[in-house]
PDB file of C-alpha atoms (C1' of nucleotides) in Angstrom:
ATOM      1  CA  MET P   1     121.849 113.158  98.229  1.00 82.00           C
ATOM      2  CA  THR P   2     122.169 111.443  94.876  1.00 87.00           C
ATOM      3  CA  GLU P   3     122.289 113.453  91.697  1.00 90.00           C
ATOM      4  CA  PRO P   4     119.052 112.071  90.189  1.00 88.00           C
ATOM      5  CA  MET P   5     117.244 112.882  93.404  1.00 91.00           C
ATOM      6  CA  ARG P   6     118.658 116.378  93.437  1.00 92.00           C
ATOM      7  CA  ALA P   7     117.366 116.942  89.910  1.00 95.00           C
ATOM      8  CA  PHE P   8     113.994 115.527  90.873  1.00 95.00           C
ATOM      9  CA  ARG P   9     113.851 117.923  93.786  1.00 94.00           C
ATOM     10  CA  GLU P  10     114.646 120.894  91.565  1.00 94.00           C
ATOM     11  CA  ARG P  11     111.916 119.965  89.104  1.00 96.00           C
ATOM     12  CA  VAL P  12     109.383 119.619  91.900  1.00 96.00           C
ATOM     13  CA  LEU P  13     110.244 123.031  93.298  1.00 95.00           C
ATOM     14  CA  ALA P  14     110.099 124.582  89.836  1.00 96.00           C
ATOM     15  CA  LEU P  15     106.595 123.207  89.362  1.00 97.00           C
ATOM     16  CA  VAL P  16     105.409 124.370  92.765  1.00 97.00           C
ATOM     17  CA  ALA P  17     106.650 127.853  91.940  1.00 96.00           C
ATOM     18  CA  ARG P  18     104.368 127.928  88.892  1.00 97.00           C
ATOM     19  CA  ILE P  19     101.102 126.993  90.596  1.00 97.00           C
ATOM     20  CA  PRO P  20      98.739 129.946  90.142  1.00 97.00           C
ATOM     21  CA  GLU P  21      97.018 131.591  93.070  1.00 97.00           C
ATOM     22  CA  GLY P  22      93.804 129.873  94.000  1.00 98.00           C
ATOM     23  CA  ARG P  23      94.839 126.577  92.393  1.00 98.00           C
ATOM     24  CA  VAL P  24      96.489 123.442  93.752  1.00 98.00           C
ATOM     25  CA  MET P  25      98.511 120.384  92.729  1.00 98.00           C
ATOM     26  CA  THR P  26      98.765 117.019  94.479  1.00 98.00           C
ATOM     27  CA  TYR P  27     101.897 115.270  95.717  1.00 97.00           C
ATOM     28  CA  GLY P  28     101.477 112.381  93.336  1.00 97.00           C
ATOM     29  CA  GLN P  29     100.854 114.713  90.442  1.00 97.00           C
ATOM     30  CA  LEU P  30     104.039 116.627  91.171  1.00 97.00           C
ATOM     31  CA  ALA P  31     105.973 113.384  91.491  1.00 97.00           C
ATOM     32  CA  THR P  32     104.759 112.155  88.114  1.00 96.00           C
ATOM     33  CA  LEU P  33     105.337 115.449  86.317  1.00 97.00           C
ATOM     34  CA  ALA P  34     108.799 115.762  87.853  1.00 96.00           C
ATOM     35  CA  GLY P  35     109.733 112.407  86.405  1.00 94.00           C
ATOM     36  CA  GLY P  36     109.316 110.220  89.461  1.00 93.00           C
ATOM     37  CA  PRO P  37     105.968 108.469  89.358  1.00 92.00           C
ATOM     38  CA  GLY P  38     105.454 106.704  92.651  1.00 92.00           C
ATOM     39  CA  ASN P  39     107.596 109.152  94.541  1.00 95.00           C
ATOM     40  CA  ALA P  40     104.700 111.070  96.025  1.00 96.00           C
ATOM     41  CA  ARG P  41     106.056 110.568  99.508  1.00 95.00           C
ATOM     42  CA  GLN P  42     109.367 112.070  98.518  1.00 95.00           C
ATOM     43  CA  VAL P  43     107.557 115.178  97.371  1.00 96.00           C
ATOM     44  CA  GLY P  44     106.127 115.587 100.842  1.00 95.00           C
ATOM     45  CA  PHE P  45     109.577 115.104 102.264  1.00 93.00           C
ATOM     46  CA  ILE P  46     111.031 117.682  99.886  1.00 94.00           C
ATOM     47  CA  LEU P  47     108.381 120.225 100.779  1.00 94.00           C
ATOM     48  CA  ASN P  48     109.041 119.752 104.471  1.00 88.00           C
ATOM     49  CA  GLY P  49     110.867 122.867 105.593  1.00 72.00           C
ATOM     50  CA  LEU P  50     109.647 125.039 102.745  1.00 75.00           C
ATOM     51  CA  ALA P  51     107.135 126.894 104.877  1.00 67.00           C
ATOM     52  CA  GLN P  52     109.619 129.707 105.302  1.00 71.00           C
ATOM     53  CA  THR P  53     110.480 130.192 101.671  1.00 83.00           C
ATOM     54  CA  ASP P  54     108.609 132.311  99.167  1.00 89.00           C
ATOM     55  CA  LEU P  55     107.410 129.244  97.305  1.00 94.00           C
ATOM     56  CA  PRO P  56     103.641 128.698  97.371  1.00 96.00           C
ATOM     57  CA  TRP P  57     103.981 125.435  99.300  1.00 96.00           C
ATOM     58  CA  GLN P  58     100.427 125.812 100.579  1.00 95.00           C
ATOM     59  CA  ARG P  59      99.140 124.983  97.093  1.00 97.00           C
ATOM     60  CA  VAL P  60     100.173 121.339  97.398  1.00 97.00           C
ATOM     61  CA  ILE P  61      97.597 118.985  98.903  1.00 98.00           C
ATOM     62  CA  ASN P  62      96.914 115.246  98.747  1.00 98.00           C
ATOM     63  CA  ALA P  63      95.043 113.328  96.077  1.00 97.00           C
ATOM     64  CA  GLN P  64      91.872 113.317  98.126  1.00 97.00           C
ATOM     65  CA  GLY P  65      91.709 117.077  98.130  1.00 97.00           C
ATOM     66  CA  ARG P  66      92.705 117.242 101.774  1.00 97.00           C
ATOM     67  CA  ILE P  67      95.351 119.136 103.704  1.00 97.00           C
ATOM     68  CA  SER P  68      98.158 116.789 104.719  1.00 96.00           C
ATOM     69  CA  THR P  69     100.061 119.117 106.992  1.00 95.00           C
ATOM     70  CA  TYR P  70      98.101 118.923 110.229  1.00 93.00           C
ATOM     71  CA  GLY P  71     100.550 116.336 111.466  1.00 88.00           C
ATOM     72  CA  VAL P  72     103.470 118.707 111.183  1.00 90.00           C
ATOM     73  CA  GLY P  73     101.719 121.724 112.564  1.00 90.00           C
ATOM     74  CA  PHE P  74     101.033 123.656 109.386  1.00 92.00           C
ATOM     75  CA  GLY P  75      97.502 122.484 108.742  1.00 94.00           C
ATOM     76  CA  GLU P  76      95.620 125.510 109.988  1.00 94.00           C
ATOM     77  CA  LEU P  77      98.100 127.879 108.367  1.00 94.00           C
ATOM     78  CA  GLN P  78      97.860 126.111 105.023  1.00 95.00           C
ATOM     79  CA  ARG P  79      94.100 126.049 105.032  1.00 97.00           C
ATOM     80  CA  GLY P  80      93.963 129.711 105.992  1.00 97.00           C
ATOM     81  CA  LEU P  81      96.340 130.706 103.212  1.00 96.00           C
ATOM     82  CA  LEU P  82      94.353 128.769 100.628  1.00 97.00           C
ATOM     83  CA  GLU P  83      91.022 130.144 101.763  1.00 98.00           C
ATOM     84  CA  ARG P  84      92.483 133.611 101.490  1.00 97.00           C
ATOM     85  CA  GLU P  85      93.235 132.799  97.842  1.00 97.00           C
ATOM     86  CA  GLY P  86      89.639 131.835  97.292  1.00 97.00           C
ATOM     87  CA  VAL P  87      89.933 128.052  97.617  1.00 98.00           C
ATOM     88  CA  HIS P  88      86.781 126.619  99.124  1.00 97.00           C
ATOM     89  CA  PHE P  89      86.764 123.734 101.611  1.00 97.00           C
ATOM     90  CA  ASP P  90      83.630 121.660 102.059  1.00 95.00           C
ATOM     91  CA  ASP P  91      82.242 120.292 105.332  1.00 93.00           C
ATOM     92  CA  ALA P  92      84.608 117.335 105.167  1.00 93.00           C
ATOM     93  CA  GLY P  93      87.577 119.668 104.803  1.00 95.00           C
ATOM     94  CA  ARG P  94      88.149 118.855 101.160  1.00 96.00           C
ATOM     95  CA  VAL P  95      88.531 121.022  98.088  1.00 97.00           C
ATOM     96  CA  ASP P  96      86.968 120.225  94.720  1.00 96.00           C
ATOM     97  CA  LEU P  97      89.986 118.996  92.789  1.00 96.00           C
ATOM     98  CA  ALA P  98      88.021 118.828  89.553  1.00 94.00           C
ATOM     99  CA  ARG P  99      87.750 122.577  89.812  1.00 95.00           C
ATOM    100  CA  VAL P 100      90.941 123.833  91.424  1.00 97.00           C
ATOM    101  CA  GLN P 101      93.597 121.295  90.479  1.00 97.00           C
ATOM    102  CA  TRP P 102      96.114 122.909  88.178  1.00 97.00           C
ATOM    103  CA  TRP P 103      97.974 121.287  85.313  1.00 96.00           C
ATOM    104  CA  PRO P 104     100.966 123.026  83.678  1.00 94.00           C
ATOM    105  CA  GLU P 105      99.367 122.606  80.243  1.00 83.00           C
ATOM    106  CA  GLU P 106      96.832 125.244  81.184  1.00 80.00           C
ATOM    107  CA  ASP P 107      99.479 127.920  80.935  1.00 75.00           C
ATOM    108  CA  GLY P 108      99.289 128.594  77.238  1.00 67.00           C
ATOM    109  CA  ALA P 109      95.812 127.428  76.328  1.00 58.00           C
ATOM    110  CA  GLY P 110      93.091 126.577  78.790  1.00 49.00           C
ATOM    111  CA  GLN P 111      92.195 122.931  78.479  1.00 51.00           C
ATOM    112  CA  GLN P 112      90.848 121.640  81.783  1.00 51.00           C
ATOM    113  CA  GLY P 113      87.427 122.884  82.611  1.00 47.00           C
ATOM    114  CA  HIS P 114      88.153 124.652  85.812  1.00 45.00           C
ATOM    115  CA  LEU P 115      86.285 127.780  84.907  1.00 43.00           C
ATOM    116  CA  GLY P 116      83.183 126.546  86.574  1.00 38.00           C
ATOM    117  CA  LEU P 117      81.657 124.883  83.566  1.00 29.00           C
TER     118      LEU P 117
ATOM    119  C1'  DG V   1     123.655  95.919 104.973  1.00 83.30           C
ATOM    120  C1'  DG V   2     118.627  95.957 107.910  1.00 83.30           C
ATOM    121  C1'  DT V   3     114.691  98.429 109.712  1.00 83.30           C
ATOM    122  C1'  DC V   4     111.656 102.038 110.559  1.00 83.30           C
ATOM    123  C1'  DT V   5     109.296 106.195 109.133  1.00 83.30           C
ATOM    124  C1'  DG V   6     106.701 109.368 106.278  1.00 83.30           C
ATOM    125  C1'  DA V   7     103.158 116.783 104.329  1.00 83.30           C
ATOM    126  C1'  DC V   8     101.472 109.708  99.580  1.00 83.30           C
ATOM    127  C1'  DC V   9      98.231 106.741  96.734  1.00 83.30           C
ATOM    128  C1'  DA V  10      94.870 103.298  94.897  1.00 83.30           C
ATOM    129  C1'  DG V  11      92.109  99.687  95.948  1.00 83.30           C
ATOM    130  C1'  DG V  12      89.127  96.861  98.769  1.00 83.30           C
ATOM    131  C1'  DG V  13      85.901  95.879 102.442  1.00 83.30           C
TER     132       DG V  13
ATOM    133  C1'  DA C   1      82.061 107.902 103.792  1.00 83.30           C
ATOM    134  C1'  DC C   2      85.103 105.340 106.730  1.00 83.30           C
ATOM    135  C1'  DC C   3      89.245 102.362 107.951  1.00 83.30           C
ATOM    136  C1'  DC C   4      92.818  99.130 106.566  1.00 83.30           C
ATOM    137  C1'  DT C   5      96.286  97.199 103.551  1.00 83.30           C
ATOM    138  C1'  DG C   6      99.872  96.844 100.447  1.00 83.30           C
ATOM    139  C1'  DG C   7     102.923  99.279  97.530  1.00 83.30           C
ATOM    140  C1'  DC C   8     106.028 102.907  97.058  1.00 83.30           C
ATOM    141  C1'  DC C   9     111.086 104.749  97.737  1.00 83.30           C
ATOM    142  C1'  DA C  10     114.468 108.119  99.793  1.00 83.30           C
ATOM    143  C1'  DG C  11     116.348 109.392 104.565  1.00 83.30           C
ATOM    144  C1'  DA C  12     117.788 108.543 109.058  1.00 83.30           C
ATOM    145  C1'  DC C  13     119.531 105.553 112.383  1.00 83.30           C
TER     146       DC C  13
END
DNA sequence: GGTCTGACCAGGG
DNA sequence: ACCCTGGCCAGAC
């Protein structure tokens, strides 16, 4: 693995670790914030195998608000974990990103209107 | 090198 | 809302 890619991976994991309970981030969003816009697919690859770590991997979904892990057998688990955190899925199996997507900037001062406004 | 694949994404029909 | 397409780029052969 190349050095730049290793650094990218570390930044992605660091971001995932900061996602608050009940909130989510998308693959593309993580890629961009980690300094690799366009590397959304790599983020999925990086997260593969993280299901047994203490990182909140379940809080990463795709840009359409859908679970992307059914294909690798973690779909039901991921959805269950998120629902247990209070994330709501609609009839189409999607979450309302406008409400639950998390951006690091929210840490210090709330900016995004996720508080149901 | 070449080629295929993927826990993706945005756009178009 | 759906499906398809092209673009994307690191890994694995």
